[in-house]
Amino acid sequence: MLTLHRARLVLADPAAPSIVDGAVLVDGATVAAIGTFAEPAGARVREWDGVLVPGLVNRHGRWLLENAYHPDPREELGDRPLLPSEELTDERRGGSARRGLQRMLGFGATAVTGPFDRPSVRTAVARSGLHPLPGDEAPGSLDPLDGATLAAAVHRPLTVGGAADFAVFDARTLQDVASGANCLATVLGGRLVFRRR
């Protein structure tokens, strides 16, 4: 099924100009077209009041998923990663990784750096659909834009025939995105995997 994602501003590639009242047409898991908005017949239309950018990469994935603990909301410890006070069981480590990955999606991440040594973390990453990339173990934030430019945080540009991996931010300009706008939605492989309520 075709889905057209319309946004106030579309940035398909940080090296190219953005498109005002732009749209990305998605066919399954791939991008079928990128351009100014025109409603095609037979496509579902999702309208976003924000800026659509390629999916981002969280370059602190290994540290966040293998060393930090992502609390369960029932624990009432907040939603920020913590250093565990004790060694976690494999089951608790897997639950922590799943929650961490879900929170990364909420910041527009579609890729995460590894490698991941713990089997439960590898399984969680594989099931999440986020693209694993080589990286390092530096501590850092769940937000890929924390300390990085938008161009440096982009996983890969959106291209016709390429993967439909992108995020939409509650912003009016690209500068607003880079300065900490909330992520409204994350699309990974053409699927809406995060939507802010």
mmCIF file of C-alpha atoms in Angstrom:
data_model
loop_
_atom_site.group_PDB
_atom_site.id
_atom_site.type_symbol
_atom_site.label_atom_id
_atom_site.label_comp_id
_atom_site.label_asym_id
_atom_site.label_seq_id
_atom_site.Cartn_x
_atom_site.Cartn_y
_atom_site.Cartn_z
ATOM 1 C CA MET A 1 0.000 0.000 0.000
ATOM 2 C CA LEU A 2 1.212 3.477 -0.856
ATOM 3 C CA THR A 3 1.528 6.031 1.943
ATOM 4 C CA LEU A 4 2.300 9.684 1.326
ATOM 5 C CA HIS A 5 3.960 11.509 4.225
ATOM 6 C CA ARG A 6 3.425 15.265 3.842
ATOM 7 C CA ALA A 7 5.354 17.756 5.974
ATOM 8 C CA ARG A 8 5.852 21.504 6.246
ATOM 9 C CA LEU A 9 9.479 20.961 5.242
ATOM 10 C CA VAL A 10 11.221 17.860 3.857
ATOM 11 C CA LEU A 11 14.986 17.410 4.005
ATOM 12 C CA ALA A 12 15.819 14.276 2.038
ATOM 13 C CA ASP A 13 19.582 14.897 2.038
ATOM 14 C CA PRO A 14 21.554 17.269 4.298
ATOM 15 C CA ALA A 15 23.700 18.168 1.264
ATOM 16 C CA ALA A 16 20.677 19.292 -0.799
ATOM 17 C CA PRO A 17 18.058 22.042 -0.397
ATOM 18 C CA SER A 18 14.964 21.278 1.653
ATOM 19 C CA ILE A 19 11.491 21.125 0.073
ATOM 20 C CA VAL A 20 8.736 23.422 1.365
ATOM 21 C CA ASP A 21 5.365 21.624 1.601
ATOM 22 C CA GLY A 22 7.186 18.457 0.660
ATOM 23 C CA ALA A 23 6.217 14.815 0.660
ATOM 24 C CA VAL A 24 7.743 11.362 0.677
ATOM 25 C CA LEU A 25 5.797 8.601 -1.048
ATOM 26 C CA VAL A 26 6.405 5.193 0.522
ATOM 27 C CA ASP A 27 5.693 1.897 -1.207
ATOM 28 C CA GLY A 28 6.145 -0.926 1.291
ATOM 29 C CA ALA A 29 9.605 -0.505 2.837
ATOM 30 C CA THR A 30 11.048 1.795 0.170
ATOM 31 C CA VAL A 31 10.787 5.408 -0.951
ATOM 32 C CA ALA A 32 8.869 5.660 -4.233
ATOM 33 C CA ALA A 33 9.081 9.450 -4.709
ATOM 34 C CA ILE A 34 10.276 12.649 -3.014
ATOM 35 C CA GLY A 35 9.085 16.130 -3.964
ATOM 36 C CA THR A 36 6.518 18.837 -3.443
ATOM 37 C CA PHE A 37 3.104 17.714 -2.231
ATOM 38 C CA ALA A 38 0.692 16.351 -4.809
ATOM 39 C CA GLU A 39 -1.922 13.858 -3.693
ATOM 40 C CA PRO A 40 -1.654 10.650 -5.721
ATOM 41 C CA ALA A 41 -4.672 8.453 -6.303
ATOM 42 C CA GLY A 42 -4.861 5.382 -4.128
ATOM 43 C CA ALA A 43 -2.389 6.499 -1.460
ATOM 44 C CA ARG A 44 -3.077 6.972 2.222
ATOM 45 C CA VAL A 45 -1.945 10.468 3.257
ATOM 46 C CA ARG A 46 -0.313 11.238 6.608
ATOM 47 C CA GLU A 47 0.038 14.955 7.232
ATOM 48 C CA TRP A 48 2.722 16.068 9.689
ATOM 49 C CA ASP A 49 2.895 19.597 11.026
ATOM 50 C CA GLY A 50 6.677 19.606 11.192
ATOM 51 C CA VAL A 51 9.975 18.848 9.488
ATOM 52 C CA LEU A 52 10.686 15.449 7.918
ATOM 53 C CA VAL A 53 14.353 14.364 7.909
ATOM 54 C CA PRO A 54 16.207 11.117 7.190
ATOM 55 C CA GLY A 55 16.449 8.722 10.133
ATOM 56 C CA LEU A 56 19.186 9.446 12.654
ATOM 57 C CA VAL A 57 21.934 7.252 14.093
ATOM 58 C CA ASN A 58 22.522 7.002 17.827
ATOM 59 C CA ARG A 59 26.318 6.796 18.090
ATOM 60 C CA HIS A 60 26.232 5.759 21.766
ATOM 61 C CA GLY A 61 24.218 2.564 21.240
ATOM 62 C CA ARG A 62 26.725 0.086 22.605
ATOM 63 C CA TRP A 63 27.207 2.012 25.836
ATOM 64 C CA LEU A 64 23.496 2.809 26.266
ATOM 65 C CA LEU A 65 22.316 -0.756 25.661
ATOM 66 C CA GLU A 66 25.108 -2.802 27.242
ATOM 67 C CA ASN A 67 26.201 -0.624 30.181
ATOM 68 C CA ALA A 68 23.211 1.536 31.125
ATOM 69 C CA TYR A 69 19.895 0.420 32.593
ATOM 70 C CA HIS A 70 16.612 1.710 31.133
ATOM 71 C CA PRO A 71 14.039 1.567 33.939
ATOM 72 C CA ASP A 72 10.628 0.034 33.533
ATOM 73 C CA PRO A 73 7.943 2.741 34.054
ATOM 74 C CA ARG A 74 6.506 0.634 36.912
ATOM 75 C CA GLU A 75 9.779 1.078 38.796
ATOM 76 C CA GLU A 76 9.147 4.845 39.063
ATOM 77 C CA LEU A 77 12.821 5.627 38.417
ATOM 78 C CA GLY A 78 12.199 7.964 35.474
ATOM 79 C CA ASP A 79 12.913 7.361 31.811
ATOM 80 C CA ARG A 80 16.609 8.294 31.676
ATOM 81 C CA PRO A 81 19.314 5.636 31.457
ATOM 82 C CA LEU A 82 20.941 4.791 34.789
ATOM 83 C CA LEU A 83 24.089 2.951 35.782
ATOM 84 C CA PRO A 84 22.901 -0.344 37.297
ATOM 85 C CA SER A 85 23.726 -0.793 40.965
ATOM 86 C CA GLU A 86 24.286 -4.528 40.420
ATOM 87 C CA GLU A 87 24.938 -6.960 37.583
ATOM 88 C CA LEU A 88 21.691 -7.522 35.716
ATOM 89 C CA THR A 89 20.341 -10.926 34.768
ATOM 90 C CA ASP A 90 20.147 -11.641 31.046
ATOM 91 C CA GLU A 91 16.359 -11.281 31.224
ATOM 92 C CA ARG A 92 16.537 -7.852 32.895
ATOM 93 C CA ARG A 93 19.286 -6.769 30.476
ATOM 94 C CA GLY A 94 17.061 -7.729 27.519
ATOM 95 C CA GLY A 95 14.097 -5.784 28.953
ATOM 96 C CA SER A 96 16.329 -2.776 29.558
ATOM 97 C CA ALA A 97 17.639 -2.929 25.968
ATOM 98 C CA ARG A 98 14.108 -3.136 24.519
ATOM 99 C CA ARG A 99 13.031 -0.072 26.514
ATOM 100 C CA GLY A 100 16.208 1.780 25.506
ATOM 101 C CA LEU A 101 15.627 1.007 21.831
ATOM 102 C CA GLN A 102 12.009 2.183 22.062
ATOM 103 C CA ARG A 103 13.194 5.434 23.630
ATOM 104 C CA MET A 104 15.784 5.871 20.851
ATOM 105 C CA LEU A 105 12.982 5.564 18.279
ATOM 106 C CA GLY A 106 11.289 8.410 20.166
ATOM 107 C CA PHE A 107 14.278 10.617 19.279
ATOM 108 C CA GLY A 108 14.153 9.762 15.553
ATOM 109 C CA ALA A 109 16.872 7.078 15.557
ATOM 110 C CA THR A 110 16.702 4.436 12.828
ATOM 111 C CA ALA A 111 20.263 3.143 13.330
ATOM 112 C CA VAL A 112 22.381 2.377 16.377
ATOM 113 C CA THR A 113 26.090 1.684 16.843
ATOM 114 C CA GLY A 114 27.459 -1.564 18.251
ATOM 115 C CA PRO A 115 28.876 -4.148 18.269
ATOM 116 C CA PHE A 116 26.754 -5.843 20.912
ATOM 117 C CA ASP A 117 28.380 -8.581 22.964
ATOM 118 C CA ARG A 118 25.447 -9.608 25.147
ATOM 119 C CA PRO A 119 23.066 -12.077 23.435
ATOM 120 C CA SER A 120 19.947 -10.474 24.953
ATOM 121 C CA VAL A 121 20.990 -7.059 23.627
ATOM 122 C CA ARG A 122 21.800 -8.443 20.153
ATOM 123 C CA THR A 123 18.366 -10.086 20.067
ATOM 124 C CA ALA A 124 16.623 -6.867 21.141
ATOM 125 C CA VAL A 125 18.453 -4.843 18.457
ATOM 126 C CA ALA A 126 17.654 -7.430 15.756
ATOM 127 C CA ARG A 127 13.964 -7.480 16.695
ATOM 128 C CA SER A 128 13.702 -3.674 16.871
ATOM 129 C CA GLY A 129 14.494 -3.227 13.183
ATOM 130 C CA LEU A 130 17.054 -0.493 13.930
ATOM 131 C CA HIS A 131 20.095 -0.819 11.693
ATOM 132 C CA PRO A 132 23.206 -1.878 13.659
ATOM 133 C CA LEU A 133 26.387 -0.038 12.658
ATOM 134 C CA PRO A 134 29.995 -0.290 13.815
ATOM 135 C CA GLY A 135 30.866 2.275 16.441
ATOM 136 C CA ASP A 136 32.452 2.834 19.795
ATOM 137 C CA GLU A 137 31.550 2.591 23.451
ATOM 138 C CA ALA A 138 31.422 6.277 24.391
ATOM 139 C CA PRO A 139 28.825 7.265 26.991
ATOM 140 C CA GLY A 140 26.157 9.584 25.656
ATOM 141 C CA SER A 141 22.538 10.574 25.304
ATOM 142 C CA LEU A 142 19.486 8.821 23.898
ATOM 143 C CA ASP A 143 19.108 11.868 21.627
ATOM 144 C CA PRO A 144 21.234 11.540 18.444
ATOM 145 C CA LEU A 145 21.195 15.344 18.088
ATOM 146 C CA ASP A 146 22.667 15.951 21.545
ATOM 147 C CA GLY A 147 26.077 17.421 20.696
ATOM 148 C CA ALA A 148 25.857 16.603 16.967
ATOM 149 C CA THR A 149 24.797 18.567 13.914
ATOM 150 C CA LEU A 150 21.808 17.347 11.936
ATOM 151 C CA ALA A 151 24.078 16.452 8.995
ATOM 152 C CA ALA A 152 26.361 14.378 11.265
ATOM 153 C CA ALA A 153 23.417 12.615 12.928
ATOM 154 C CA VAL A 154 21.729 11.458 9.698
ATOM 155 C CA HIS A 155 22.108 7.729 9.087
ATOM 156 C CA ARG A 156 21.743 8.000 5.305
ATOM 157 C CA PRO A 157 19.918 10.365 2.933
ATOM 158 C CA LEU A 158 16.467 9.492 1.663
ATOM 159 C CA THR A 159 16.600 8.386 -1.969
ATOM 160 C CA VAL A 160 14.045 7.030 -4.409
ATOM 161 C CA GLY A 161 14.353 3.249 -4.237
ATOM 162 C CA GLY A 162 16.118 3.453 -0.848
ATOM 163 C CA ALA A 163 14.882 2.468 2.583
ATOM 164 C CA ALA A 164 11.926 4.438 3.948
ATOM 165 C CA ASP A 165 13.667 5.361 7.226
ATOM 166 C CA PHE A 166 12.871 8.866 8.464
ATOM 167 C CA ALA A 167 11.676 10.978 11.360
ATOM 168 C CA VAL A 168 9.358 13.952 11.694
ATOM 169 C CA PHE A 169 10.048 16.690 14.234
ATOM 170 C CA ASP A 170 7.719 19.260 15.780
ATOM 171 C CA ALA A 171 9.583 22.156 14.184
ATOM 172 C CA ARG A 172 9.221 24.938 11.660
ATOM 173 C CA THR A 173 12.835 25.037 10.457
ATOM 174 C CA LEU A 174 15.896 22.812 10.266
ATOM 175 C CA GLN A 175 17.496 24.945 12.983
ATOM 176 C CA ASP A 176 14.561 24.111 15.264
ATOM 177 C CA VAL A 177 15.195 20.389 14.692
ATOM 178 C CA ALA A 178 18.883 20.742 15.556
ATOM 179 C CA SER A 179 18.138 22.754 18.687
ATOM 180 C CA GLY A 180 15.993 20.117 20.362
ATOM 181 C CA ALA A 181 12.515 19.859 18.815
ATOM 182 C CA ASN A 182 10.419 16.869 19.862
ATOM 183 C CA CYS A 183 10.203 13.908 17.519
ATOM 184 C CA LEU A 184 6.594 13.446 16.376
ATOM 185 C CA ALA A 185 7.070 10.189 14.481
ATOM 186 C CA THR A 186 9.688 7.692 13.364
ATOM 187 C CA VAL A 187 9.235 5.526 10.276
ATOM 188 C CA LEU A 188 11.496 2.494 9.890
ATOM 189 C CA GLY A 189 11.301 0.327 6.782
ATOM 190 C CA GLY A 190 8.081 2.098 5.825
ATOM 191 C CA ARG A 191 6.402 1.254 9.153
ATOM 192 C CA LEU A 192 5.346 3.879 11.672
ATOM 193 C CA VAL A 193 7.247 2.574 14.722
ATOM 194 C CA PHE A 194 6.926 5.631 16.966
ATOM 195 C CA ARG A 195 4.298 8.338 17.221
ATOM 196 C CA ARG A 196 4.171 10.960 19.963
ATOM 197 C CA ARG A 197 0.726 11.064 21.571
#
